[in-house]
Short mmCIF file of C-alpha atoms in Angstrom, two decimals:
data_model
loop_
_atom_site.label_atom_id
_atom_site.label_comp_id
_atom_site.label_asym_id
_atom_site.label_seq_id
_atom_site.Cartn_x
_atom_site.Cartn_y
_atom_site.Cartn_z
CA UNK A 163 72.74 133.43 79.88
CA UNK A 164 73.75 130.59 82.13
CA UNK A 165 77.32 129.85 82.08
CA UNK A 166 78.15 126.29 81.70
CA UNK A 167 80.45 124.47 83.92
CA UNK A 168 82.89 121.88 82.05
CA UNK A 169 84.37 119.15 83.87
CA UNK A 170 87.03 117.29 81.70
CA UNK A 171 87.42 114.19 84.15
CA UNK A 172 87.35 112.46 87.68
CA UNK A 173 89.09 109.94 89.27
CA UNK A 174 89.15 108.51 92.76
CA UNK A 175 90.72 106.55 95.40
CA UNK A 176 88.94 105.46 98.61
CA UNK A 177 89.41 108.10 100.42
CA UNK A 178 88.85 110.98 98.20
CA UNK A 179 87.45 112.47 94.76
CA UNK A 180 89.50 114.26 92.36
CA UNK A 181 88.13 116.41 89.73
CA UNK A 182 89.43 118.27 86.60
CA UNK A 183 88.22 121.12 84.76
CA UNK A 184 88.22 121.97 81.32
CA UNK A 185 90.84 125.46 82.45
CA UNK A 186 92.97 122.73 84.07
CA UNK A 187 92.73 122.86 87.72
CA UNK A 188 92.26 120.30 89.86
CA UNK A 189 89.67 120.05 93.15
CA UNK A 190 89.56 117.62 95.51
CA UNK A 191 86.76 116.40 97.51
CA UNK A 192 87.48 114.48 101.09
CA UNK A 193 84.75 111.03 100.53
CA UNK A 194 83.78 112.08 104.09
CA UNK A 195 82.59 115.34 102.75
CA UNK A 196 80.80 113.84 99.63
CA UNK A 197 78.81 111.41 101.86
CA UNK A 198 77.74 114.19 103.98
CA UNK A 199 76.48 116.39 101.15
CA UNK A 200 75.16 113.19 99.83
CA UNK A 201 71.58 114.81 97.48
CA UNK A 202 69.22 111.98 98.55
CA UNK A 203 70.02 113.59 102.02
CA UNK A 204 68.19 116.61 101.76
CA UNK A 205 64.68 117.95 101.87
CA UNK A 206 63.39 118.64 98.56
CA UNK A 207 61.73 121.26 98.98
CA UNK A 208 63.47 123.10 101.65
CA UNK A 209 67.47 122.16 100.90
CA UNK A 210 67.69 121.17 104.66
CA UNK A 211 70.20 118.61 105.65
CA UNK A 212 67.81 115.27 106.57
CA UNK A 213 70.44 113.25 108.64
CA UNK A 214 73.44 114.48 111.29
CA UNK A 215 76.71 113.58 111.00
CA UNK A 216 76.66 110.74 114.11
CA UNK A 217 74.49 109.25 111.27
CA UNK A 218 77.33 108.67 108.89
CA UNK A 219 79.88 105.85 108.45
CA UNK A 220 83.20 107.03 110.66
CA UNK A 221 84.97 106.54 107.80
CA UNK A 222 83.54 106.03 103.91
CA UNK A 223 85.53 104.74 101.36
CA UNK A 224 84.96 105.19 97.56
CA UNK A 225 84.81 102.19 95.43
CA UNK A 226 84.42 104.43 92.40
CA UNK A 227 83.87 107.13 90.23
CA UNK A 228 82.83 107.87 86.77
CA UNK A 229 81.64 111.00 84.97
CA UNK A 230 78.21 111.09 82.78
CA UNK A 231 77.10 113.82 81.10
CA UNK A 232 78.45 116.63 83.97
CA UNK A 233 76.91 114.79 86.14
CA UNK A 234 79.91 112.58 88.84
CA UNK A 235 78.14 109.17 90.08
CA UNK A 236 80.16 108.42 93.18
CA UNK A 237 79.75 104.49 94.65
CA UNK A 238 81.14 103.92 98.09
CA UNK A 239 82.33 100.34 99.19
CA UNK A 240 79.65 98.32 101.55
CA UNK A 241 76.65 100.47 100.19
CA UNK A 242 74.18 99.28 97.98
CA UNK A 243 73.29 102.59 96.58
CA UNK A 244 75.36 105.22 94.71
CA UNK A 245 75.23 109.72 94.63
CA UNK A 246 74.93 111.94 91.98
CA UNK A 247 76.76 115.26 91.67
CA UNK A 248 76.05 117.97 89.54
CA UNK A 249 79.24 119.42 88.45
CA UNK A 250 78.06 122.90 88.51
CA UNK A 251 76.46 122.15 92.51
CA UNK A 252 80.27 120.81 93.07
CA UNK A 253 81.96 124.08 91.25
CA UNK A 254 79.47 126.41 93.40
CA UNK A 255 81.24 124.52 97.02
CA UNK A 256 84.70 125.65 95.67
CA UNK A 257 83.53 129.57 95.94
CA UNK A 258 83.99 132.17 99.04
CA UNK A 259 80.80 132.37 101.41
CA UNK A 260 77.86 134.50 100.66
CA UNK A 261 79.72 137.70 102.25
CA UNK A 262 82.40 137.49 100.26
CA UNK A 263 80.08 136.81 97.23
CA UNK A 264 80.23 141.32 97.73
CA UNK A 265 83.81 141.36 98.24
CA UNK A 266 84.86 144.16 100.45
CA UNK A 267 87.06 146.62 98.52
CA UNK A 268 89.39 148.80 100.96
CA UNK A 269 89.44 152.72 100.87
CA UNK A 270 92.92 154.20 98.84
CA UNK A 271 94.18 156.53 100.91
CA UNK A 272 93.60 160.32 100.61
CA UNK A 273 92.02 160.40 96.82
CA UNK A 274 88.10 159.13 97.90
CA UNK A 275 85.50 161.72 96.65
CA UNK A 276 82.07 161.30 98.61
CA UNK A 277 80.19 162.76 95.48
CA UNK A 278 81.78 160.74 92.44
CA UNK A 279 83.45 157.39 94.10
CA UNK A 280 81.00 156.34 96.10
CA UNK A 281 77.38 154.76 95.00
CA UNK A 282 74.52 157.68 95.07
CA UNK A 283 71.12 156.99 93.77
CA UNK A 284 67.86 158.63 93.92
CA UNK A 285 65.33 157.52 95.93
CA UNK A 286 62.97 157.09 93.23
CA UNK A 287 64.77 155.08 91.22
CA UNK A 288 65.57 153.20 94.32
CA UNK A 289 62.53 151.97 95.31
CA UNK A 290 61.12 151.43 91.14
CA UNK A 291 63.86 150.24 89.31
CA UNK A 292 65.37 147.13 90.91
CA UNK A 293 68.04 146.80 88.26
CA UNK A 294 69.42 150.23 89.76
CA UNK A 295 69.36 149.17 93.06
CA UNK A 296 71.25 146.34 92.79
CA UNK A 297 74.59 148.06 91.90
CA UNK A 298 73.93 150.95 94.60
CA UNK A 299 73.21 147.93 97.14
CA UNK A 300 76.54 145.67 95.84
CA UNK A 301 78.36 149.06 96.72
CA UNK A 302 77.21 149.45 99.55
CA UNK A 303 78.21 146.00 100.61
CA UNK A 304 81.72 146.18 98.97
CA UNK A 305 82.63 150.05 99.91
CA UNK A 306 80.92 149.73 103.22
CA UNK A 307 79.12 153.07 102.45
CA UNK A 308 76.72 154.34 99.95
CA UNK A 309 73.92 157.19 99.58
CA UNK A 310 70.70 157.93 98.84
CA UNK A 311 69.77 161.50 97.75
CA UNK A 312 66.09 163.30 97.23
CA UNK A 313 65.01 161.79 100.31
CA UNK A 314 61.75 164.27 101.64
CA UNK A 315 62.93 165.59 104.58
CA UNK A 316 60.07 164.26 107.02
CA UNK A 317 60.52 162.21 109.69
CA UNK A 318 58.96 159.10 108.46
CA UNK A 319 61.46 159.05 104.85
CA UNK A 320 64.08 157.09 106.66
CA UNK A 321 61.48 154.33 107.07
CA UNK A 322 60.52 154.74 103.87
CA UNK A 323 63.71 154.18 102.43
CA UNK A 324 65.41 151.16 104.43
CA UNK A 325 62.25 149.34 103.84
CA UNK A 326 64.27 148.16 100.61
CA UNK A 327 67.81 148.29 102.30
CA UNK A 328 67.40 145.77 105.33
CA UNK A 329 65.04 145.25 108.23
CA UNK A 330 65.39 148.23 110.97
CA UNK A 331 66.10 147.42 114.14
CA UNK A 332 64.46 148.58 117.34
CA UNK A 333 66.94 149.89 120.13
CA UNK A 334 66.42 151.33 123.67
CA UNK A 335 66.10 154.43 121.01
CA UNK A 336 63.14 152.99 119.12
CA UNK A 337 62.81 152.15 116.24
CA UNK A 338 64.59 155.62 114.60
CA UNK A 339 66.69 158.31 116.65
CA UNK A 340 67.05 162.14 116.33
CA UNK A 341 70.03 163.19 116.04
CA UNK A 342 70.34 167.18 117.09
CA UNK A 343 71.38 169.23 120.09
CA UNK A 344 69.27 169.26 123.56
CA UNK A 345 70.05 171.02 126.40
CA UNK A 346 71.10 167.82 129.05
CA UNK A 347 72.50 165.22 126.54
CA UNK A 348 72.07 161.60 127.42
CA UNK A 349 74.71 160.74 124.69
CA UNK A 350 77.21 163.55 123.54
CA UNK A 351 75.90 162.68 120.31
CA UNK A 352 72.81 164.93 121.12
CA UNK A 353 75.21 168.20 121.27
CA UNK A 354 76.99 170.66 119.76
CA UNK A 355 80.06 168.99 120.31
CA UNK A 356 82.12 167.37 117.24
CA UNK A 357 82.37 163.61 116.93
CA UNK A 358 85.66 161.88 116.69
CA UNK A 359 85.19 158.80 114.36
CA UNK A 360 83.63 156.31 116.03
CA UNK A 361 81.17 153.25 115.68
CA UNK A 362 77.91 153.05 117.13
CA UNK A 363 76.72 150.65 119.65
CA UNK A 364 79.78 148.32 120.52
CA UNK A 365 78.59 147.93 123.51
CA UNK A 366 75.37 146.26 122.19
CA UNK A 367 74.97 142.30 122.18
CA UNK A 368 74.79 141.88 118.79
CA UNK A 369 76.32 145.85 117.28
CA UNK A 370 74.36 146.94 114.89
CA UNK A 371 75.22 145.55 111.49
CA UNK A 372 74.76 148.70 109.22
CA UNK A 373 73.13 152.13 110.08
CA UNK A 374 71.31 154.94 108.14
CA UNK A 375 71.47 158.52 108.38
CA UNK A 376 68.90 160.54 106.96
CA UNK A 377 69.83 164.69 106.94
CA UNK A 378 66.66 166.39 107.54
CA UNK A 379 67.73 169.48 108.28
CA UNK A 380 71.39 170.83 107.18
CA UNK A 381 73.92 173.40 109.31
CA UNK A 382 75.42 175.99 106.84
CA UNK A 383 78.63 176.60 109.24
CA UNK A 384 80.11 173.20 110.74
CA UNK A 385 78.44 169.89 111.10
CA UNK A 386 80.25 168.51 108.14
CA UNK A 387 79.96 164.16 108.11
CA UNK A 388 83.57 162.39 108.65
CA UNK A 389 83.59 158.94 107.66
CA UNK A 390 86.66 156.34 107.41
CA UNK A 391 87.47 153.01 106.33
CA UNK A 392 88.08 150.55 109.65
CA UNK A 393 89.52 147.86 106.80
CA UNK A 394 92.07 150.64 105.67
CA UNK A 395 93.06 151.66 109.07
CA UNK A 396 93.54 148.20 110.31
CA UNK A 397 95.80 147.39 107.58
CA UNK A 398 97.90 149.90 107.77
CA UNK A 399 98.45 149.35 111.31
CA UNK A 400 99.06 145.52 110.91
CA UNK A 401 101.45 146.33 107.78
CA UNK A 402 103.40 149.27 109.83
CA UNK A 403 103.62 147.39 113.22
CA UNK A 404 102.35 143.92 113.81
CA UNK A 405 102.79 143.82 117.33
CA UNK A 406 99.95 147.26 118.35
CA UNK A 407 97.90 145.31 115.51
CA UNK A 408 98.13 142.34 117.70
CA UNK A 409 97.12 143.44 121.29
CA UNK A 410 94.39 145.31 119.04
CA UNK A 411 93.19 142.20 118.09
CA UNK A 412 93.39 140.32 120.91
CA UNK A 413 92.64 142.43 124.05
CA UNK A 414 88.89 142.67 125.20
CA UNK A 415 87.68 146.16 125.21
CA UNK A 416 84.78 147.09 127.89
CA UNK A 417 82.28 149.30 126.38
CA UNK A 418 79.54 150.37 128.75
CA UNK A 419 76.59 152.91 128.06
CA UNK A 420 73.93 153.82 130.73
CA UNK A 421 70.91 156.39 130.76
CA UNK A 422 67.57 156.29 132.41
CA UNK A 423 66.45 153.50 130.09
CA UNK A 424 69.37 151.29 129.62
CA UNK A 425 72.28 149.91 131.18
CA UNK A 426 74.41 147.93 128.05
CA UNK A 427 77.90 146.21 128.22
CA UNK A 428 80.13 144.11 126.45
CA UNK A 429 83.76 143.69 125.79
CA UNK A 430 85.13 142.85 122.04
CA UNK A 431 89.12 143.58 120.46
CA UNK A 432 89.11 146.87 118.79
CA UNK A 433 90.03 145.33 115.36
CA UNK A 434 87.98 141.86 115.31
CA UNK A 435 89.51 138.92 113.01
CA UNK A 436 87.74 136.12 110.84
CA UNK A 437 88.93 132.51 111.76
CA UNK A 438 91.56 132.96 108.69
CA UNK A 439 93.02 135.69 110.47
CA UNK A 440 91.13 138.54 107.92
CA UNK A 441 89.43 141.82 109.82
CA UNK A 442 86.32 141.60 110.14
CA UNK A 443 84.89 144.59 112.13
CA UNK A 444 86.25 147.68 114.15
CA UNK A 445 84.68 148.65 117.13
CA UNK A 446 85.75 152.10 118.47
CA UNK A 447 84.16 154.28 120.66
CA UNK A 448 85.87 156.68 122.63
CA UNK A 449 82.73 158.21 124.58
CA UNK A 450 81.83 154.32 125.94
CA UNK A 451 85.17 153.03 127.06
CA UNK A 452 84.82 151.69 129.95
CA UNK A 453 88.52 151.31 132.71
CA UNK A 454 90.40 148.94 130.72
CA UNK A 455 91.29 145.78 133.13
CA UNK A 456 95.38 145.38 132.72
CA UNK A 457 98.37 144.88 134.87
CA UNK A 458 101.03 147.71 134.75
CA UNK A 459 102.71 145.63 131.95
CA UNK A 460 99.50 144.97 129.74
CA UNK A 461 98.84 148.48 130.32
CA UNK A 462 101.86 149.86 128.64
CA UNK A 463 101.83 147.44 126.01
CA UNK A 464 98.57 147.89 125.15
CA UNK A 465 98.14 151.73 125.76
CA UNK A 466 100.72 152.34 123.29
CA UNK A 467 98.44 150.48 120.66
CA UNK A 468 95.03 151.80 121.30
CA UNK A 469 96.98 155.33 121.37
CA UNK A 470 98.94 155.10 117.80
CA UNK A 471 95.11 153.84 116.32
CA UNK A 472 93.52 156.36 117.95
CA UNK A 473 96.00 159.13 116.35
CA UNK A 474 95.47 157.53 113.14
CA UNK A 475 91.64 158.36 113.54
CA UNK A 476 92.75 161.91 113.11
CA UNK A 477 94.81 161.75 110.08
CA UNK A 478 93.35 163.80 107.08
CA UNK A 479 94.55 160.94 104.59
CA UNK A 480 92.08 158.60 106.37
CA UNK A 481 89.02 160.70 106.72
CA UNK A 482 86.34 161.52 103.59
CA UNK A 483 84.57 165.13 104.90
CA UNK A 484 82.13 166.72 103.31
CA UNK A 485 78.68 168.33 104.05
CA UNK A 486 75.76 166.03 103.45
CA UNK A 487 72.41 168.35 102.29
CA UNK A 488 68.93 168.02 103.64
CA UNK A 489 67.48 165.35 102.31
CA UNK A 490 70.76 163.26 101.90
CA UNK A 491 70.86 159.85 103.13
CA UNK A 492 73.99 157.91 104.24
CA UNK A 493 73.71 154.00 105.02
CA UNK A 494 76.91 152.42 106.18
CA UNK A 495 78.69 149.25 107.73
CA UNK A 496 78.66 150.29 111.48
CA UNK A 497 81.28 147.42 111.83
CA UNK A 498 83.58 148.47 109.45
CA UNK A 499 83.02 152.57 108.41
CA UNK A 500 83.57 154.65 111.66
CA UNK A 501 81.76 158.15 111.39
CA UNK A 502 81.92 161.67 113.18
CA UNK A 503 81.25 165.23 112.49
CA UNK A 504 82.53 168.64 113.18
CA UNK A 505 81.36 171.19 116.14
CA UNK A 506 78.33 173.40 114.79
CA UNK A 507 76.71 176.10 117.38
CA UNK A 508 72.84 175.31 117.22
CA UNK A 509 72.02 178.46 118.29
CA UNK A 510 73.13 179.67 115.16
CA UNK A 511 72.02 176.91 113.04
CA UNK A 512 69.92 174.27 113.66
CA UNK A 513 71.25 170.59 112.75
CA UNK A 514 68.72 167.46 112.65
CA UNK A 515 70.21 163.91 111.42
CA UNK A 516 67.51 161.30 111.57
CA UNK A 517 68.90 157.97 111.92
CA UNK A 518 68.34 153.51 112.41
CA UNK A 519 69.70 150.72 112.82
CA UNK A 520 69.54 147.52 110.58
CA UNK A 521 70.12 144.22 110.95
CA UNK A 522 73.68 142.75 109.39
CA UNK A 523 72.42 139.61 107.97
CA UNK A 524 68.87 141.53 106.22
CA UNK A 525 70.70 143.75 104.13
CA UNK A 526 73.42 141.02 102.91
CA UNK A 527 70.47 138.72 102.56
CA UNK A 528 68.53 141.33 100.67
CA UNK A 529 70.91 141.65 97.78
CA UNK A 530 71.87 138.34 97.43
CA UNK A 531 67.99 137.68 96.89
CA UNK A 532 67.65 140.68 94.66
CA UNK A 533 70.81 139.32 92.57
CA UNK A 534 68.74 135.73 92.29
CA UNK A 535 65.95 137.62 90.95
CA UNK A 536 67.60 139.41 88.28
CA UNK A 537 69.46 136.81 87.45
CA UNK A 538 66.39 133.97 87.01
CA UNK A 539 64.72 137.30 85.12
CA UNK A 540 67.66 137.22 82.72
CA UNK A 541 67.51 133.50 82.48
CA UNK A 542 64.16 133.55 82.18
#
């Protein structure tokens, strides 16, 4: 049922718009801003903005304000013609952006259990019952990781499977990688070798928003997945000592990775920050690193940062380990959830991970659609 939005009153002067709320709280609105979001300015149909802002008076004053039914008729001085606002359209502006419409909820320290706190769902009941896959896909966005289990283990499933996740997107890779030992590695990630945690791609213009990992065939002995929380390590580093969280935040990192195909750089912080100052992303890679450019001061300053996060990588209380099963599937937040594994000897035991790439703004737009849906079903 829809909720209703209760405005108690408004009142104005000329240079802004001041509203109250049946809880008691108080918003204001600049007039500036309310003649820019003025309704008669927008496409009907589409919601696009009809003017630009050189179009607008430098400076609009109100003349007044009155309140009619929830509806806040706003008259501005030297205009002949007045603007309605819909309380509920102006209660909607006071909320986060659509991102934080899934707010992100940070990893507790050493108590995470892959199998029973994080989102799992069956694939069948991913793909045929969207009212399940709308909590396993809000998880996802809010614990940065969730899985997907009774995938067939073929190498077409993964396909399969993000086609209701997010739009996959094609690399110097393809469109999907293997993941599994060969005997001249382009990428160590194609070996035996374990994986320190890591995130894919920061060398890539744009990193890949979120990626999938589909388990088609399982090692008995080593192999196990590592994941971590980027958000938690980055706030315990700014809590414990501001000034390494600082130079991580503020030094570009060159990450390079070439092969026969491709030849890929860019330089980013380690921890990246939102224009409030929030993190945002972590971008680690140790394998693609490229020579840091510092003087012999920078360097000591800065070494001794990028060393104390590294060392945290390694710390049991901020790693979940556990050994995914053929036909497991992981999807996570490649800028936030930094992944490895443990050595395995494919000689032994074979290992094949079948993974992709999606597209950040696909899989955020994806649930915020499938939310609208269910929610105009339920209205409905």
């Amino acid at each position: 049922m829809k909720t209703q939005v209760i405005l108690q009153s408004v009142w104005a002067n000329s240079d802004s718009l001041t509203l109250r709320w049946a809880d008691g709280r108080t918003s204001q609105f600049a007039s500036i801003w309310l003649r820019d979001n003025h309704p008669e300015q927008r496409d009907a149909h589409s919601g696009q903005r009809l003017i630009d802002v050189a179009d607008l008076p430098a400076a609009p004053k109100i003349s007044s304000a009155s309140l009619h039914d929830g509806v806040v008729q706003i008259q501005w001085e030297d205009e002949p013609r007045s603007a309605a606002f819909d309380a509920a359209w102006l209660a909607l502006q006071l909320k986060d952006s659509l991102n934080k419409h899934f707010p992100m909820r940070v990893w507790a320290r050493g108590s995470l259990d892959a199998l029973s706190d994080l989102a799992w769902l069956p694939l069948a009941r991913a793909k045929d019952h969207a009212a399940d896959r709308l909590p396993w896909l809000t998880r996802l966005l809010t614990d940065g990781i969730a899985f997907l289990s009774d995938v067939p283990a073929t190498e077409d499933a993964i396909l399969e499977a993000m086609s209701f996740v997010g739009r996959v997107a094609e690399t110097n890779y393809g469109l999907v990688f293997d993941v599994r030992s060969v005997a001249q590695p382009e990428n160590l990630a194609y070996s035996d070798l374990g994986l320190g945690l890591h995130t894919d791609n920061p060398y890539r213009e744009p990193v890949p928003g979120f990626q999938a990992l589909h388990v088609l065939i399982a090692a008995p002995d080593g192999g196990e997945s590592i994941f971590a929380d980027g958000l938690a390590l980055a706030g315990h580093v700014r809590q414990s000592d501001p000034e390494s969280f600082a130079q991580l935040t503020k030094i570009p990192v060159p990450f390079q990775y070439r092969s026969k195909d491709a030849d890929l750089y860019a330089e980013r912080p380690l921890i990246q920050l939102s224009c409030e100052g929030a993190v945002t992303c972590v971008h680690y890679n140790n394998r693609s690193i490229a020579p840091l450019r510092l003087s012999v001061e920078d360097a000591q300053v800065y070494y001794a940062a990028y060393r104390k996060f590294a060392l945290l990588l390694r710390d049991p209380r901020f790693q979940l380990k556990f050994r995914m099963r053929a036909g497991d599937l992981a999807v996570f937040d490649n800028q936030r959830i930094l992944h490895g594994r443990t050595p395995f000897s494919s000689s032994n035991h074979p290992r094949h991970l079948r993974g992709c790439y999606l597209t950040r703004d696909s899989v955020y737009s994806g649930a915020a659609l499938l939310r609208r849906q269910l929610a105009e079903e339920n209205f409905a």
